[in-house]
Structure formats: C-alpha cells, structure tokens
PDB file of C-alpha atoms in Angstrom:
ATOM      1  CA  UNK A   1      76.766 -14.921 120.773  1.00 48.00           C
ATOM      2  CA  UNK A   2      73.321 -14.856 119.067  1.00 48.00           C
ATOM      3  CA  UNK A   3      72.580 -14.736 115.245  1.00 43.00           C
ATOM      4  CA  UNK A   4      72.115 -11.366 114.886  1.00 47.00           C
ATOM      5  CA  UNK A   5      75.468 -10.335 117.285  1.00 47.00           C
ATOM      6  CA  UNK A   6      77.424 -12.457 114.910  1.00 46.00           C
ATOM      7  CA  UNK A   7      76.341 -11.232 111.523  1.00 44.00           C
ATOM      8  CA  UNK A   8      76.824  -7.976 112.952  1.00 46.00           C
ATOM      9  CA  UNK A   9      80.883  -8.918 114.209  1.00 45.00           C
ATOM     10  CA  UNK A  10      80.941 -10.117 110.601  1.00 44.00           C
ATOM     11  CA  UNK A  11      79.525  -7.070 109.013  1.00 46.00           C
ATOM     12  CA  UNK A  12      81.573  -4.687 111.264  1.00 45.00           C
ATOM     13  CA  UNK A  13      85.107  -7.186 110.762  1.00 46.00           C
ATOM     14  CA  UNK A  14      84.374  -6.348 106.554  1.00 43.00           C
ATOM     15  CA  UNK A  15      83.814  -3.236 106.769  1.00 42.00           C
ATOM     16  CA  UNK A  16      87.726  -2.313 106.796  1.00 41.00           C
ATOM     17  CA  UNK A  17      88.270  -4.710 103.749  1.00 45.00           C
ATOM     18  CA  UNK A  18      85.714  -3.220 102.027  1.00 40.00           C
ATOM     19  CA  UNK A  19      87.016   0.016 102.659  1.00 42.00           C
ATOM     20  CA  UNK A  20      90.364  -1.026 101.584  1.00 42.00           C
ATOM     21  CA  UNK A  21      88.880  -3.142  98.422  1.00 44.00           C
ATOM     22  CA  UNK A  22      86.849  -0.590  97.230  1.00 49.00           C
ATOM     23  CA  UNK A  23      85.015  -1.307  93.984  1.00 50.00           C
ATOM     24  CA  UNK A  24      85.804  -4.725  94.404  1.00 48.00           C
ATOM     25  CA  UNK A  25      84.527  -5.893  98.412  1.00 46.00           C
ATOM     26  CA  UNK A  26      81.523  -3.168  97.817  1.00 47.00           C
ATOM     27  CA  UNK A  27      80.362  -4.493  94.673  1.00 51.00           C
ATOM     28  CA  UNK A  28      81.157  -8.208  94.919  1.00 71.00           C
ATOM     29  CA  UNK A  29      81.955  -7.988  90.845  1.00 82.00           C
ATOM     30  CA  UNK A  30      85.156  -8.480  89.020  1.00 87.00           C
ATOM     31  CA  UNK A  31      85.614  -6.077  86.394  1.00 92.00           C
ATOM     32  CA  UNK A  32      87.396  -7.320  83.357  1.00 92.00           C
ATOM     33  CA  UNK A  33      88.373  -6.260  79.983  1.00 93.00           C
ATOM     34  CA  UNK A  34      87.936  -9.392  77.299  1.00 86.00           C
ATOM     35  CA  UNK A  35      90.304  -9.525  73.892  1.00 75.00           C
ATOM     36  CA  UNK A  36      88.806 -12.119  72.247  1.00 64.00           C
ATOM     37  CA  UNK A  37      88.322 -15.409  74.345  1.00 61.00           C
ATOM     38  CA  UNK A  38      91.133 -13.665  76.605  1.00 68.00           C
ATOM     39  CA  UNK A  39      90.164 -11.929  79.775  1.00 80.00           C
ATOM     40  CA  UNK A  40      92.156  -9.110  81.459  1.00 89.00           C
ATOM     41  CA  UNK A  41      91.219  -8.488  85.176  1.00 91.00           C
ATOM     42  CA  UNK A  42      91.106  -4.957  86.460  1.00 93.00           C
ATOM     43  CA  UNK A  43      92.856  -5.735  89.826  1.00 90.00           C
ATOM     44  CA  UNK A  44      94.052  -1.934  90.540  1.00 93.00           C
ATOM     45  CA  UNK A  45      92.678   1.064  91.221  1.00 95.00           C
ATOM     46  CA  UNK A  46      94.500   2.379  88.156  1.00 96.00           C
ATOM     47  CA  UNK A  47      95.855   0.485  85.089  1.00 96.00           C
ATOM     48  CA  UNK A  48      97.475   2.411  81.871  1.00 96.00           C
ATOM     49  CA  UNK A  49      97.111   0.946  78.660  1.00 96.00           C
ATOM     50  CA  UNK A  50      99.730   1.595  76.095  1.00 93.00           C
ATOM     51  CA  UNK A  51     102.988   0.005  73.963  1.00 91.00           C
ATOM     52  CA  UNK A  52     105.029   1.147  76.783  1.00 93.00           C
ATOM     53  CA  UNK A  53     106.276  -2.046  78.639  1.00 91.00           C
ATOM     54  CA  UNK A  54     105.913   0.482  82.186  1.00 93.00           C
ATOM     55  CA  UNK A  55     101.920  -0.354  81.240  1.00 94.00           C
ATOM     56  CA  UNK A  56      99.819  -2.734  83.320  1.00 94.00           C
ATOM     57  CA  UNK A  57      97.713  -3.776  79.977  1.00 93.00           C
ATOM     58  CA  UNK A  58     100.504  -3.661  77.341  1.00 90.00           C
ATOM     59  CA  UNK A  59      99.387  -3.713  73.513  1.00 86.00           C
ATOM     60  CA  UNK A  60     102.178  -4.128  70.695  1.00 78.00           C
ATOM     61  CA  UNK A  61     100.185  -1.831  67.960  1.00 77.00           C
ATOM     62  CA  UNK A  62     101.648   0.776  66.271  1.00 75.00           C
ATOM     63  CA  UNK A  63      98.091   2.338  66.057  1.00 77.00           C
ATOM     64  CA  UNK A  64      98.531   2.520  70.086  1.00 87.00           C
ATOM     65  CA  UNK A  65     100.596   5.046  71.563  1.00 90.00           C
ATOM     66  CA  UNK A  66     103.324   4.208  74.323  1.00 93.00           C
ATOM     67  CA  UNK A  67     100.779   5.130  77.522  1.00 95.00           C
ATOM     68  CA  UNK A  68      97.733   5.793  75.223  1.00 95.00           C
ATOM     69  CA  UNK A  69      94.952   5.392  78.071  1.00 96.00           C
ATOM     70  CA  UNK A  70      94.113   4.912  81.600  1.00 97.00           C
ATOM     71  CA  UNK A  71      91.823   3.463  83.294  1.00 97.00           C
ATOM     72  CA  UNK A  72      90.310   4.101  86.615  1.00 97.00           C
ATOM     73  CA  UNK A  73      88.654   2.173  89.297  1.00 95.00           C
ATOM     74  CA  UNK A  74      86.774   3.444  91.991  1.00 92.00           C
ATOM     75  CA  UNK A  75      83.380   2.865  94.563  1.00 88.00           C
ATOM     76  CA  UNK A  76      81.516   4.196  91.648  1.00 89.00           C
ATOM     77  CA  UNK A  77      82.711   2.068  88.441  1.00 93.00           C
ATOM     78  CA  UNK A  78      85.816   1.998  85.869  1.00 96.00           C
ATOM     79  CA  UNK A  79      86.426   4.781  83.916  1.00 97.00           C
ATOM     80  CA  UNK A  80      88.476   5.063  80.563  1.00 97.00           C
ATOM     81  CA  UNK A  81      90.939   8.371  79.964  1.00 96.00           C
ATOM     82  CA  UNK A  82      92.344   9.370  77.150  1.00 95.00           C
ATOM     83  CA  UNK A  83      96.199  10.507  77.758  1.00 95.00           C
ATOM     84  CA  UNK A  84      96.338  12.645  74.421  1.00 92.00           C
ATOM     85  CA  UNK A  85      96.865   9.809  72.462  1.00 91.00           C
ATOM     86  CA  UNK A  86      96.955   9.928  68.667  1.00 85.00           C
ATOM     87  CA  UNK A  87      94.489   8.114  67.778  1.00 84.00           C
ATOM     88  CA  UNK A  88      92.101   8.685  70.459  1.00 87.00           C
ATOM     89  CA  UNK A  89      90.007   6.279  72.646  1.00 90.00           C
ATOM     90  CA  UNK A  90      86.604   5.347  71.737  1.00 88.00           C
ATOM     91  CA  UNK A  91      83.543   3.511  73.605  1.00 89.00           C
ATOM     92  CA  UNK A  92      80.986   2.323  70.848  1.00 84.00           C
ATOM     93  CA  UNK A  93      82.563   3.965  68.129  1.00 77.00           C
ATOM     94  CA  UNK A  94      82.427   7.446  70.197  1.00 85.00           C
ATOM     95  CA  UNK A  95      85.539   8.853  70.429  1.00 87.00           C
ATOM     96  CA  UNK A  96      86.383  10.145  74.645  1.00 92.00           C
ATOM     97  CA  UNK A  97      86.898  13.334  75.342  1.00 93.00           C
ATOM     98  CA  UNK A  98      88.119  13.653  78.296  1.00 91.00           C
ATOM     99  CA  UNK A  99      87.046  10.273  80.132  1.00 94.00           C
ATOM    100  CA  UNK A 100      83.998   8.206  80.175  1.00 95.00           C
ATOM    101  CA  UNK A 101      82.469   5.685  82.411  1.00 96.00           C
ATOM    102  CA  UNK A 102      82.309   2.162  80.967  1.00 96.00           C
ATOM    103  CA  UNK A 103      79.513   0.087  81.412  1.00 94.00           C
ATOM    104  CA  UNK A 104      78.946  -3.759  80.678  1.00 92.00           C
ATOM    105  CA  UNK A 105      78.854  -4.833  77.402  1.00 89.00           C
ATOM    106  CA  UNK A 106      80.824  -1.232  75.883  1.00 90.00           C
ATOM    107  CA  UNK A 107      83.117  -1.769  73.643  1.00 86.00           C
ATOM    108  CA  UNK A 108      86.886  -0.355  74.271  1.00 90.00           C
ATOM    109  CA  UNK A 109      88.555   0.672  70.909  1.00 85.00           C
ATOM    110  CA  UNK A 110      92.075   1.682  71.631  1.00 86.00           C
ATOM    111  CA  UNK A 111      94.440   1.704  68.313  1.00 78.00           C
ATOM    112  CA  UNK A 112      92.791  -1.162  65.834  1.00 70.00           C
ATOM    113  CA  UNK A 113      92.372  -3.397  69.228  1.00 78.00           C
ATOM    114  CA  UNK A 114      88.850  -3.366  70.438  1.00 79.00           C
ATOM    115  CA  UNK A 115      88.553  -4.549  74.191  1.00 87.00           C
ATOM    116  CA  UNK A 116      84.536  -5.627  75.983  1.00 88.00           C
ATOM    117  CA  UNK A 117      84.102  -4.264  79.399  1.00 94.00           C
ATOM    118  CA  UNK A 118      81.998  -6.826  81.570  1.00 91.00           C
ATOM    119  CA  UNK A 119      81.555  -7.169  85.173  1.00 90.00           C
ATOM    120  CA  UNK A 120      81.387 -10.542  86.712  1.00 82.00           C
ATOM    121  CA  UNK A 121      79.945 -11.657  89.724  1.00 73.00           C
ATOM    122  CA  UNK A 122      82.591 -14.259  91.941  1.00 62.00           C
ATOM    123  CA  UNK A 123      80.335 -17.533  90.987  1.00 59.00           C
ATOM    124  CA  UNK A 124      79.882 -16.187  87.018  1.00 55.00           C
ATOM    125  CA  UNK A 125      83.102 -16.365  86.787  1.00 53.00           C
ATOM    126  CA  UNK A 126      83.902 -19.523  88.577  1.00 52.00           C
ATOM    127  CA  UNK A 127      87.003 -21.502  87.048  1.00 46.00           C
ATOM    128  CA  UNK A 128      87.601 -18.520  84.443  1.00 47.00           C
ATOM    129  CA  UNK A 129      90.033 -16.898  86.777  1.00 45.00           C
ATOM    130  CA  UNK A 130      91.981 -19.752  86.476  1.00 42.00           C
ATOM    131  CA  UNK A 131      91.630 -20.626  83.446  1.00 42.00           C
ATOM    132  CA  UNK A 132      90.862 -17.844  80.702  1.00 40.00           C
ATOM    133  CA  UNK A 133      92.313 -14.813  82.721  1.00 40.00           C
ATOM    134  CA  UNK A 134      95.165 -12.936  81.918  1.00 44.00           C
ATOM    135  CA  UNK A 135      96.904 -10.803  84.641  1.00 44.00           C
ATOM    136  CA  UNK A 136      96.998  -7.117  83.666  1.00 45.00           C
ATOM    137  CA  UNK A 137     100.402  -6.807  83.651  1.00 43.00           C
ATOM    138  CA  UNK A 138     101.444  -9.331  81.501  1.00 43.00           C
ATOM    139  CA  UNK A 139      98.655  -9.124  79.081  1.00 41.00           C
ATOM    140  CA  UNK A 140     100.084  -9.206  75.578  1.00 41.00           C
ATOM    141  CA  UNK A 141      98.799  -8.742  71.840  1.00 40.00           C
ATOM    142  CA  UNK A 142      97.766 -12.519  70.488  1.00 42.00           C
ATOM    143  CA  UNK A 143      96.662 -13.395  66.873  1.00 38.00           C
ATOM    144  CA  UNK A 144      93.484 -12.408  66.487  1.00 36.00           C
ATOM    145  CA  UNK A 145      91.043 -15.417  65.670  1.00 39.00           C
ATOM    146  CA  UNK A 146      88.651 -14.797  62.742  1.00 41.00           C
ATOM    147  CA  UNK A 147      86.028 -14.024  64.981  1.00 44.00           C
ATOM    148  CA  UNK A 148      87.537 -11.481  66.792  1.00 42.00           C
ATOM    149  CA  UNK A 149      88.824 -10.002  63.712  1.00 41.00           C
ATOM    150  CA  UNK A 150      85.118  -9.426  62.648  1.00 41.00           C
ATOM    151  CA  UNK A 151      84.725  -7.666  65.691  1.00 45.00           C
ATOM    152  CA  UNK A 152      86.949  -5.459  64.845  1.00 40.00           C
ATOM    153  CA  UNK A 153      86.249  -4.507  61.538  1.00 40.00           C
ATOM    154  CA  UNK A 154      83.034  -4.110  62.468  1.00 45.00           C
ATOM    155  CA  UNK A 155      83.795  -1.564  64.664  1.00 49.00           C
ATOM    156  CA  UNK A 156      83.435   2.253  62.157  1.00 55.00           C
ATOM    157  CA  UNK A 157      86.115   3.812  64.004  1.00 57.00           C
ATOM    158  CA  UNK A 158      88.833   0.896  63.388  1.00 66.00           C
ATOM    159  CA  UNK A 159      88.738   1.940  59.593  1.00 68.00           C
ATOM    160  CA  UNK A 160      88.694   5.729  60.729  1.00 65.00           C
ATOM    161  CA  UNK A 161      91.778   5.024  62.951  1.00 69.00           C
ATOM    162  CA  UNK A 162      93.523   3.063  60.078  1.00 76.00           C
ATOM    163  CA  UNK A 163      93.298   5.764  57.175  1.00 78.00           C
ATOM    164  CA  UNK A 164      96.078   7.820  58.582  1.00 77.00           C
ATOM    165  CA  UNK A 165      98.719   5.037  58.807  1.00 83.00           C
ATOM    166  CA  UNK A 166      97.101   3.303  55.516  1.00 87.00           C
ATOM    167  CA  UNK A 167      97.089   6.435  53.318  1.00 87.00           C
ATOM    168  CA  UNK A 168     100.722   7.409  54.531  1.00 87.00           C
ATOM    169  CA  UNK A 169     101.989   4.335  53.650  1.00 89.00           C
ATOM    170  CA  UNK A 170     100.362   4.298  50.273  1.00 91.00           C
ATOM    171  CA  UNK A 171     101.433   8.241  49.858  1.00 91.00           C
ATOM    172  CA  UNK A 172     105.167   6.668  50.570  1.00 91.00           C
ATOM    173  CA  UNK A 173     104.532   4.317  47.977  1.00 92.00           C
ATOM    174  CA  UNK A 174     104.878   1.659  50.748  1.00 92.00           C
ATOM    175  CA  UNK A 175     102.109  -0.853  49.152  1.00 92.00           C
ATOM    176  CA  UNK A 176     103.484  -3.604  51.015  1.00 93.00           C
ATOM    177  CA  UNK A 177     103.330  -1.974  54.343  1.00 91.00           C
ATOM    178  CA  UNK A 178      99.844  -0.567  53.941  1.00 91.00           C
ATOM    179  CA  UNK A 179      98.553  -3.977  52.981  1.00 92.00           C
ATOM    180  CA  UNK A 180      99.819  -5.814  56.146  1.00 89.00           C
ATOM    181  CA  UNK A 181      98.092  -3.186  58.491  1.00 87.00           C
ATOM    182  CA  UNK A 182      95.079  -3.380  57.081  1.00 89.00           C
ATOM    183  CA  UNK A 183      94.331  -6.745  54.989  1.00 89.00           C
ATOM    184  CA  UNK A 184      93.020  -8.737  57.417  1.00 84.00           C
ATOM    185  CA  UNK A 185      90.633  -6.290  58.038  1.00 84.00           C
ATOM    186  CA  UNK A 186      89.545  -6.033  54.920  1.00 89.00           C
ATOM    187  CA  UNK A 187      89.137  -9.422  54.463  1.00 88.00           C
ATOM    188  CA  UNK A 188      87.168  -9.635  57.931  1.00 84.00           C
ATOM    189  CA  UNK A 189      84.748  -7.048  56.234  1.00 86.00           C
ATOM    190  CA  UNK A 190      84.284 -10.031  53.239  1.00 91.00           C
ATOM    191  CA  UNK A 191      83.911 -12.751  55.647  1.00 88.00           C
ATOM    192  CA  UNK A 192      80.681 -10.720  57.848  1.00 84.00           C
ATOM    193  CA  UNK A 193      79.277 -10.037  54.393  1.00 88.00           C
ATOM    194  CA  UNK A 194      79.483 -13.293  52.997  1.00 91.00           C
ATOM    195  CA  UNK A 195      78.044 -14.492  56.010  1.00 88.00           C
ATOM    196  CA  UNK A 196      75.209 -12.175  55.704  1.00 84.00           C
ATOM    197  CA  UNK A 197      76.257 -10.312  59.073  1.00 77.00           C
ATOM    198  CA  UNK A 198      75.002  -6.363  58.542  1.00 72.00           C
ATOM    199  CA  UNK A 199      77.895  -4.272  57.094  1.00 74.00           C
ATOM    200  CA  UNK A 200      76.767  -0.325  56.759  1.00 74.00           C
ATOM    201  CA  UNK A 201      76.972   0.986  53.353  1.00 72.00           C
ATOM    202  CA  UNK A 202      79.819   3.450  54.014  1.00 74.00           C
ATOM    203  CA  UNK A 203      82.170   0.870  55.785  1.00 82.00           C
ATOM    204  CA  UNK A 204      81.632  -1.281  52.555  1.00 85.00           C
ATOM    205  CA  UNK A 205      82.439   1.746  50.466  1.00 88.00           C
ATOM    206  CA  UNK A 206      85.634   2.327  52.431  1.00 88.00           C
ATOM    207  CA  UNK A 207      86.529  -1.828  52.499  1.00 91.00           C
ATOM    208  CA  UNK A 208      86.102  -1.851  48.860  1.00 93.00           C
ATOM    209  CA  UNK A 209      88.229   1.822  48.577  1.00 93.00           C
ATOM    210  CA  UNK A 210      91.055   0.301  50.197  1.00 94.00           C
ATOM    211  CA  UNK A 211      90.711  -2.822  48.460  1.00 96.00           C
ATOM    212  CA  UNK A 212      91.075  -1.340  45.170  1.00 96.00           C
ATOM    213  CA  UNK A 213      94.242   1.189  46.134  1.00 95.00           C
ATOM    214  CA  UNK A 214      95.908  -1.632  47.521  1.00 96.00           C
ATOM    215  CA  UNK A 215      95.648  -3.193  44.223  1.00 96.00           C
ATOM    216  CA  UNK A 216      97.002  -0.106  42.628  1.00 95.00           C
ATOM    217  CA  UNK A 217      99.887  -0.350  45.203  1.00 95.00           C
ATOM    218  CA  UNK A 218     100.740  -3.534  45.139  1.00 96.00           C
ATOM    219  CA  UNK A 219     100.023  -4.601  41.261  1.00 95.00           C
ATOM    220  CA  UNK A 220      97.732  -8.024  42.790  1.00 95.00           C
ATOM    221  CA  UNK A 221      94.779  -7.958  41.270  1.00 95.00           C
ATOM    222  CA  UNK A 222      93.034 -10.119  43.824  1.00 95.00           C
ATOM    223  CA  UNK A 223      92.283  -6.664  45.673  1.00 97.00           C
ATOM    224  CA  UNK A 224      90.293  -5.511  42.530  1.00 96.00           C
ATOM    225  CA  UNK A 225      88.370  -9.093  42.966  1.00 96.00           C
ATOM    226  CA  UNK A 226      87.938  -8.296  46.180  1.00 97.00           C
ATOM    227  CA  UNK A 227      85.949  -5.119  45.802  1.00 96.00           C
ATOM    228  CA  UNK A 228      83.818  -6.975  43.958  1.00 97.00           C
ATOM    229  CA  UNK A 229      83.027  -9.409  45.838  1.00 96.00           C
ATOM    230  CA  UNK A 230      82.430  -7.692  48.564  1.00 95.00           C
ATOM    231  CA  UNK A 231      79.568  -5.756  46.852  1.00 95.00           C
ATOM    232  CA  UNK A 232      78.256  -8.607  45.236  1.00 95.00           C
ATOM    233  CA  UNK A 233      77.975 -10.606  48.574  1.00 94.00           C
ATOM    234  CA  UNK A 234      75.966  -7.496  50.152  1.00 91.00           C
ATOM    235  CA  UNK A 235      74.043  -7.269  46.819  1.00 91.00           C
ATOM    236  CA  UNK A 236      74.901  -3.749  46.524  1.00 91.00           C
ATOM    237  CA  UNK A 237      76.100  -1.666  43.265  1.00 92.00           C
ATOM    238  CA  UNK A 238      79.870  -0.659  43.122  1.00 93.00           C
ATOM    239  CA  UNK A 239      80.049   2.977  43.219  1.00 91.00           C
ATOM    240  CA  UNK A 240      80.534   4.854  39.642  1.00 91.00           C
ATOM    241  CA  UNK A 241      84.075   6.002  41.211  1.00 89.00           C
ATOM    242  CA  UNK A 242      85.417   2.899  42.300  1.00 93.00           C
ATOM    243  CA  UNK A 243      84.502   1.426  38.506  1.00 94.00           C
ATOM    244  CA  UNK A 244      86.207   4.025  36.951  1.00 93.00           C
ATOM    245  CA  UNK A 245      89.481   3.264  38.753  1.00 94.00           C
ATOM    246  CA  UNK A 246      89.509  -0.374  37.861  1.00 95.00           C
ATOM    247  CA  UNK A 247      89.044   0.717  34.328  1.00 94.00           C
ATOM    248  CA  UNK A 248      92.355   2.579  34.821  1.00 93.00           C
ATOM    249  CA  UNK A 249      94.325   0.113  36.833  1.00 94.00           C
ATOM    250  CA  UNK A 250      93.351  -2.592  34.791  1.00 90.00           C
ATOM    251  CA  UNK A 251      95.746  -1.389  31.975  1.00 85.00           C
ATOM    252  CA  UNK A 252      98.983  -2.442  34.369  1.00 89.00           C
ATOM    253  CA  UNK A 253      97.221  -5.377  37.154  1.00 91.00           C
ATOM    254  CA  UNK A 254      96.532  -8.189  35.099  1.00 87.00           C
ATOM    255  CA  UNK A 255      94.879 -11.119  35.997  1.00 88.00           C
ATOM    256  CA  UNK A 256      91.099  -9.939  36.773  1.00 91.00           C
ATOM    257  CA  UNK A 257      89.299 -13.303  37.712  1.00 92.00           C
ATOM    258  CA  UNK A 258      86.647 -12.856  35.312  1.00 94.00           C
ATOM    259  CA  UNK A 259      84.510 -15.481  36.783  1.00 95.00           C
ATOM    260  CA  UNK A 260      84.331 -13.443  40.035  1.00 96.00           C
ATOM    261  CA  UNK A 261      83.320 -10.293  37.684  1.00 96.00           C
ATOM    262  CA  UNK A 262      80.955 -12.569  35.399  1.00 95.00           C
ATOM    263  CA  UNK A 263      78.631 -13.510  38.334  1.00 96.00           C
ATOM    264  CA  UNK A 264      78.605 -10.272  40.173  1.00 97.00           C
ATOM    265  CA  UNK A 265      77.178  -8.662  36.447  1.00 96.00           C
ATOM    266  CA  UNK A 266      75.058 -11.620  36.162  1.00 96.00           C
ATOM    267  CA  UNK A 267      73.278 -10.550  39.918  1.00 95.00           C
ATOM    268  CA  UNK A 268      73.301  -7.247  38.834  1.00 95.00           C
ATOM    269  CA  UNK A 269      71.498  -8.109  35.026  1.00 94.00           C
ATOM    270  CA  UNK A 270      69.180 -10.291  36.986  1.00 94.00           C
ATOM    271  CA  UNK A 271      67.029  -7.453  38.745  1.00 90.00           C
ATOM    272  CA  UNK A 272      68.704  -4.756  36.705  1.00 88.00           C
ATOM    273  CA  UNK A 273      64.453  -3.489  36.444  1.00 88.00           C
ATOM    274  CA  UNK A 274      65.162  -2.728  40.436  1.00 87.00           C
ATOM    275  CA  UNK A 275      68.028  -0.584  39.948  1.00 87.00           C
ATOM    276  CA  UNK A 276      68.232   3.433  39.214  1.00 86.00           C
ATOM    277  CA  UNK A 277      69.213   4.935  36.519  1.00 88.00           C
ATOM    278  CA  UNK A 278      72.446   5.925  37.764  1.00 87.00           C
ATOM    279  CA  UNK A 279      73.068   2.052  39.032  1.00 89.00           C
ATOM    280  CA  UNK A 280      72.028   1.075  35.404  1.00 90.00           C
ATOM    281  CA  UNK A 281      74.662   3.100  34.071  1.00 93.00           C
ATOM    282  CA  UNK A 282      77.301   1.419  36.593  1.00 93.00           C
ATOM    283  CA  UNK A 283      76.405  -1.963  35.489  1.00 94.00           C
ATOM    284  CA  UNK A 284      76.981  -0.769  32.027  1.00 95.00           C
ATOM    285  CA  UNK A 285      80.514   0.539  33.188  1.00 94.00           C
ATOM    286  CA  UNK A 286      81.094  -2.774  34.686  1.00 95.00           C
ATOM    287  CA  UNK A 287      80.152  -5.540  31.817  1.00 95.00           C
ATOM    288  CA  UNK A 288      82.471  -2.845  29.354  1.00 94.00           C
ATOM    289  CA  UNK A 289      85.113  -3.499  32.421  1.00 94.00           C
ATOM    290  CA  UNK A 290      84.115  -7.461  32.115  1.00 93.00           C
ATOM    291  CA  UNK A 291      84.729  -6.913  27.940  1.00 93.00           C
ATOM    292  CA  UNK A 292      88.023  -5.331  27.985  1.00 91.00           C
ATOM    293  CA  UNK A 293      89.060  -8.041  30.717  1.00 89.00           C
ATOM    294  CA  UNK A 294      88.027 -10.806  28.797  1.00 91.00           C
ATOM    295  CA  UNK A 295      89.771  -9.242  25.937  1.00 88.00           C
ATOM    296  CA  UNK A 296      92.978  -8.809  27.581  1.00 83.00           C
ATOM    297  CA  UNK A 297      92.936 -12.901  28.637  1.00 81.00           C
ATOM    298  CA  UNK A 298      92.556 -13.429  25.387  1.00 82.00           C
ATOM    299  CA  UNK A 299      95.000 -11.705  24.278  1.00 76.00           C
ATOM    300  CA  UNK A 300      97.310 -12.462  26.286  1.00 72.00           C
ATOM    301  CA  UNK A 301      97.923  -9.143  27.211  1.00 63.00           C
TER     302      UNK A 301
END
C-alpha cells in the first residue's frame, strides 16, 4: 500500500472517532475549566454545575444554586447556560442571558467561585492530565490560596453577587455570619492594593463599605482600620459618607489603631495642595476623627 493509500485508510479509519468524539477528535484540544492551580476537564458533551451532588462539576457555595449552570460541548465550542439560577452566571463580569460561548482565557463567575476557560492542545498539556487535573465529577470546592482569592475579588460582579447574602445577614443582625462570607474577600481587595495591583474606585468604595458595617456588626474595630487602609494604600480620599459613620460607630467600637489613622492623615496632609475642596474638607473630618480617638485612648474610654 503506497503513502498516500495509507494516510488515506488512516484518515477514512478516524473519521468515525471523530464523529463520535466530536469537539474533542475534530479539534485535537482539551477544554478545561481551571480553579486556581486545579484543572477540571470537560470530558462530556454536557456537564451541570451546581451544589447538587447529581452535578458533574459540584461547588459547595451557598452563593451557587443546586444545578445553577450547564455547560455544553459541541463541534463548534463550549457554551455556558444559565438554569435560572439566583445569582446568575457571568463571563467577564457580564452577566448570561440566556447562554454564551466561552472562549480561552474568559473568566467563569458562578456564585463567588470564578472558573478560567482554556483550551489545551494534547502536548500543552502533557503530564497535567495526570497530575493537576481533576475529573469533572468529583471536582470539589478547595481553600482558596491567596492568589486565587485576588482573583476573585477582583472580579466586580463577586461583590455584586455577595451584597444580597451580606446585607441580609447584617439586616438579621447576623454580624458574624456576614463577616465569614465575605472577609476574605475583603481582605483580598487590601492585599491587590497594597501590592499596587489596579483596584477600580467603586470596588474600593464598596470593600471599604463593607469593611466599615462589618465593624458596626461585629463591634471589632479592625474593620474600621481596614477601610483605612485600604484607601491609604490606593492613595485615595475616604468618601465624606464613610467618615461620617466612623464618627458614629466610634462612640461603641473602641480600639481605633491610631497609628494606622495617623499615617493615612499624614499622606493625606502631605499633598493636601493636590486635593479638592471637598477632599480638603474630608481630611479635616478625618484628623477631628484622629482627635476624638486619641482622646478616647487617653481616656480610657
């Protein structure tokens, strides 16, 4: 049988398994989903995502509804569908209406879990399978590193997706509760600014608004500390609002660091000739917030 007869007996003996393999055999790729170092391989033409243990990619969340998603895979790609979740599935902080068509490099948010779509050819990935794959169907929640954690928080719509849970807990007057869903994000936002990673003003405006109900909620006054930290490590002014409700909770959550307060209106005095008028009435607001502070130490109050 001559070269060309034989590729074409090889060619022709594929064809059914590519048929039968579909997005797979055609494309020569392996589509995954990666959590973190974690990978989860899309090996079926459909996987649901949800708490439910019936899912093939199970998440523990209670931000993630018992079959929250699905996704599909066919000649053409992977698609993501939302099954009328509650909170909704979004691709790079879009929420899905309907279904969308993932494409390398998108990220997945489903609940506060945010998932990378990437397709891998057979030698990229190499030992991986072996060795950093996780099998859909047994792919669980894991602690969250710190860098995956920034991810995360990163991500606009994780914040958006939290308020609901966060603000009914805090309604409840569940303080506790409210600060184990969403602390480590918070402190996730901290860590990217303190490691100058970009953090939009509005997400630090929300991190800083939790920060400072939580300390309302739960009477620590490292939340209030960490409001202002937060804005001092981004170089930013706190908003008027946010001042005027440590003023108020500082007359029942004691223990301000004042240090932590002392440098941030020390940046602040520094190029107070940069700021507005409005942000040089803030800083005003916040070394009378320093005063009655240091008065209250002193005090022993």
């Amino acid at each position: 049988m001559g070269t060309e007869q034989a590729e074409q007996a090889e060619d022709a003996g594929s064809e059914p398994r590519a048929a039968e393999s579909g997005f797979h055999a055609r494309r020569r790729i392996v589509p995954v989903l990666r959590q973190g170092v974690r990978e989860i391989v899309l090996d079926r033409p459909a996987l649901t995502i949800g708490r439910s243990a019936a899912c093939e990619i199970q998440l523990s969340s209670a931000l993630i509804s018992r079959r929250h998603a699905r996704l599909t895979l066919t000649q053409l790609g992977v698609t993501v569908e939302d099954l009328s979740s509650r909170n909704g599935v979004y691709v790079n902080s879009v929420r899905v209406i309907g279904s969308a068509r993932l494409k390398p490099g998108d990220r997945l948010a489903i609940g506060d879990e945010v998932l990378v779509f990437a397709e891998l050819s057979e030698r990229e990935r190499g030992d991986a399978a072996t060795q950093a794959a996780v099998p859909a169907a047994g792919a669980q929640r894991d602690t969250f590193a710190d860098e995956q954690l920034a991810v995360a928080t990163r991500s606009a719509d994780v914040f958006q997706l939290l308020a609901s849970v966060v603000d009914k807990s805090l309604a409840l007057g569940r303080g506790d509760e409210a600060e184990r869903v969403i602390a480590s994000h918070l402190q996730s936002a901290l860590d990217d600014a303190t490691s100058g990673r970009p953090l939009p003003p509005d997400m630090a405006r929300t991190a800083a608004g939790y920060a400072v109900k939580l300390a309302g909620a739960t009477g620590k006054p490292r939340w209030l500390d960490h409001a202002v930290k937060l804005y001092d490590a981004l170089d930013l002014v706190l908003p008027l609002a946010l001042v005027d409700e440590m003023y108020v909770l500082l007359r029942r959550v004691r223990g301000l660091d004042l240090e932590v307060l002392r440098t941030y209106t020390e940046h602040l005095r520094t190029r107070s000739q940069e700021l507005a008028p409005a942000e040089r009435f803030v800083l005003q607001r916040l070394l009378g917030l320093e005063r009655l502070a240091s008065w209250q130490t002193s005090a022993g109050i």
